[in-house]
PDB file of C-alpha atoms in Angstrom:
ATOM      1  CA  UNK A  82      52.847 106.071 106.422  1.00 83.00           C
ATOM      2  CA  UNK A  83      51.682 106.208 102.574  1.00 88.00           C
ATOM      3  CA  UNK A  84      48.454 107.128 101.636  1.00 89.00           C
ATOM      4  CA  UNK A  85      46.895 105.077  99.151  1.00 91.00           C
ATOM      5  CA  UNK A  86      45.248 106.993  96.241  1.00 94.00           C
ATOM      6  CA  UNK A  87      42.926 105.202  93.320  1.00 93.00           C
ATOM      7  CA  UNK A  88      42.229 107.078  90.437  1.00 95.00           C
ATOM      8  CA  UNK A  89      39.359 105.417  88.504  1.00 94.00           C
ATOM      9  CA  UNK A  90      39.222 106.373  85.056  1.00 95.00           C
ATOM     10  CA  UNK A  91      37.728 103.778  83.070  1.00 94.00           C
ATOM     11  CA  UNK A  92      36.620 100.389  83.525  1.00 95.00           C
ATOM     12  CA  UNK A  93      37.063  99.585  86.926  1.00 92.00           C
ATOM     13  CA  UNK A  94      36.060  95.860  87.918  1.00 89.00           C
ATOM     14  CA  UNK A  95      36.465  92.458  89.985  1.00 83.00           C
ATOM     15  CA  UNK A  96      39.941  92.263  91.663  1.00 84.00           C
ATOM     16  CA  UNK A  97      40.191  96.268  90.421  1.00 87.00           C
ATOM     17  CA  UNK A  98      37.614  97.187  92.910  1.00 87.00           C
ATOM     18  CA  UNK A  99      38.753  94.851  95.765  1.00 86.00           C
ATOM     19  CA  UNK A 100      42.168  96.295  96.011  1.00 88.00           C
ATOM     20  CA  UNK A 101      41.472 100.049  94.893  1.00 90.00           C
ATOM     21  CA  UNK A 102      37.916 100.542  97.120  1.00 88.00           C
ATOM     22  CA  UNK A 103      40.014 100.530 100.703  1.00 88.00           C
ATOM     23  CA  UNK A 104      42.116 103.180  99.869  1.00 86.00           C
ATOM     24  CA  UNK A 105      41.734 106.495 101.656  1.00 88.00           C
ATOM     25  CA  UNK A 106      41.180 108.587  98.599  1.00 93.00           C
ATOM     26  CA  UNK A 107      39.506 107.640  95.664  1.00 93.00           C
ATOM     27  CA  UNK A 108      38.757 109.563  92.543  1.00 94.00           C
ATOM     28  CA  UNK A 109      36.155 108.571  90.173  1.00 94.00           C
ATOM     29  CA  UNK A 110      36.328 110.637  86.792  1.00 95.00           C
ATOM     30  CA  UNK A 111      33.575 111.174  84.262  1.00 96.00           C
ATOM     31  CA  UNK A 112      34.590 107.776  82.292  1.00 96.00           C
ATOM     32  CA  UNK A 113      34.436 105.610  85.184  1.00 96.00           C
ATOM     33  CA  UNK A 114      32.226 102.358  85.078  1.00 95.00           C
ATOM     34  CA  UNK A 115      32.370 100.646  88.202  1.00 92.00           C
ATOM     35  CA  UNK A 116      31.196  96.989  88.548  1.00 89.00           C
ATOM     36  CA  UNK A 117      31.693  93.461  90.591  1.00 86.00           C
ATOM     37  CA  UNK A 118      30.662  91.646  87.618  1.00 85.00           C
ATOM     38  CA  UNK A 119      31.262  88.163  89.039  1.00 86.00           C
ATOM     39  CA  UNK A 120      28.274  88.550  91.138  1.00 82.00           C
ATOM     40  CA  UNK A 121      26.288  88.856  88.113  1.00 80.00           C
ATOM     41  CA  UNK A 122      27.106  85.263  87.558  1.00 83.00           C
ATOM     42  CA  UNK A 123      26.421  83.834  90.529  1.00 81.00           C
ATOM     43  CA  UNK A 124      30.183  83.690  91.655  1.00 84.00           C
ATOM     44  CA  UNK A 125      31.507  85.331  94.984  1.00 81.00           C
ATOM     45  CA  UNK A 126      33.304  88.550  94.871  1.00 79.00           C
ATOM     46  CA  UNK A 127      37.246  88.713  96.059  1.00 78.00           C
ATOM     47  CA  UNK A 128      38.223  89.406  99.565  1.00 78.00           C
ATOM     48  CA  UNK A 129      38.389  92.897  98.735  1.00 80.00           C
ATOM     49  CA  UNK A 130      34.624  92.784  97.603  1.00 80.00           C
ATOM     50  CA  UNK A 131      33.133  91.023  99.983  1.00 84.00           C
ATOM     51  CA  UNK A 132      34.327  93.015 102.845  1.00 88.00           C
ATOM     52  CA  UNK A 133      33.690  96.292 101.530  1.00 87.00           C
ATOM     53  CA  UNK A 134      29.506  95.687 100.181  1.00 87.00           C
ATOM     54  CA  UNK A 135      28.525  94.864 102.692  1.00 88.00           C
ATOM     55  CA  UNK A 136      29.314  97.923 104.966  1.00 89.00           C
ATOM     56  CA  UNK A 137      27.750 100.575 102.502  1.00 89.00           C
ATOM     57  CA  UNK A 138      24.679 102.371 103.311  1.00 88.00           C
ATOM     58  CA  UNK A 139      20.730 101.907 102.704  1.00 88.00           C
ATOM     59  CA  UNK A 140      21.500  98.210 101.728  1.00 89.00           C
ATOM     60  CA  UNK A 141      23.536  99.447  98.562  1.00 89.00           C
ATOM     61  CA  UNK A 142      26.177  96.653  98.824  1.00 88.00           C
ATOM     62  CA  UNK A 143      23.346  93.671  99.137  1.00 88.00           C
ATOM     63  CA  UNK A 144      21.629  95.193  95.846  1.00 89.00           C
ATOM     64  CA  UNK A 145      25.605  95.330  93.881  1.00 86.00           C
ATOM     65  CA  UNK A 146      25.729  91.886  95.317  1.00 84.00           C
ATOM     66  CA  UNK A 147      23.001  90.233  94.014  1.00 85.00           C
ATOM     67  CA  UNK A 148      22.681  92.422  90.942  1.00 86.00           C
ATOM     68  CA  UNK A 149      25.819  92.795  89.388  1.00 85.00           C
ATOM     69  CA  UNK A 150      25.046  95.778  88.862  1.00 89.00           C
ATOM     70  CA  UNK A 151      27.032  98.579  87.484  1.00 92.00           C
ATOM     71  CA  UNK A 152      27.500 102.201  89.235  1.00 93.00           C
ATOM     72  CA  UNK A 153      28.544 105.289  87.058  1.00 95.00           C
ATOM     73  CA  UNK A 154      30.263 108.209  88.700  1.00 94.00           C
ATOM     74  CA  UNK A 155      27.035 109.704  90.230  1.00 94.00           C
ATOM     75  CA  UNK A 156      26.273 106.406  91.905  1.00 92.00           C
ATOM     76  CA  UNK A 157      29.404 106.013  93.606  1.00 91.00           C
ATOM     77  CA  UNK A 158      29.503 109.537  94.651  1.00 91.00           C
ATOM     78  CA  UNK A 159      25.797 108.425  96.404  1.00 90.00           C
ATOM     79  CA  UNK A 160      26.349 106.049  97.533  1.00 88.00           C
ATOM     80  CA  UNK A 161      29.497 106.860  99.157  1.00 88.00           C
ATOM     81  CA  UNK A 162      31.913 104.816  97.530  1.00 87.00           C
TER      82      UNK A 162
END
């Protein structure tokens, strides 16, 4: 068995986020800008996405999912991402 690791360093985005977010370790650096920017247009985020927001805590994935908003390194480290 193979662990998955994501490094995010950078932009990190849509279809980005759906397949990188379910791996077992994820690194987020100082440069990383995390977003699901086709919610910010009304469209639906990929499979990846949409299973993933809506399990985080304190309602965090309903506010990324009707926001669009984007999380910098402190946001994902609080909100557990």
């Amino acid at each position: 068995h193979i662990p998955q690791i994501s490094v995010w360093d950078g932009i990190v985005m849509g279809g980005g986020v759906g397949i990188s977010v379910h791996g077992k370790y994820r690194i987020a650096t100082e440069n990383t800008l995390f977003a699901m920017p086709e919610t910010n247009i009304g469209f639906f985020p990929d499979v990846g996405g949409t299973y993933f927001l809506p399990r985080l805590r304190g309602g965090l994935g309903t506010y990324i999912g009707l926001t669009g908003t984007r999380l910098k390194p402190n946001d994902l480290m609080y909100g557990g991402i």
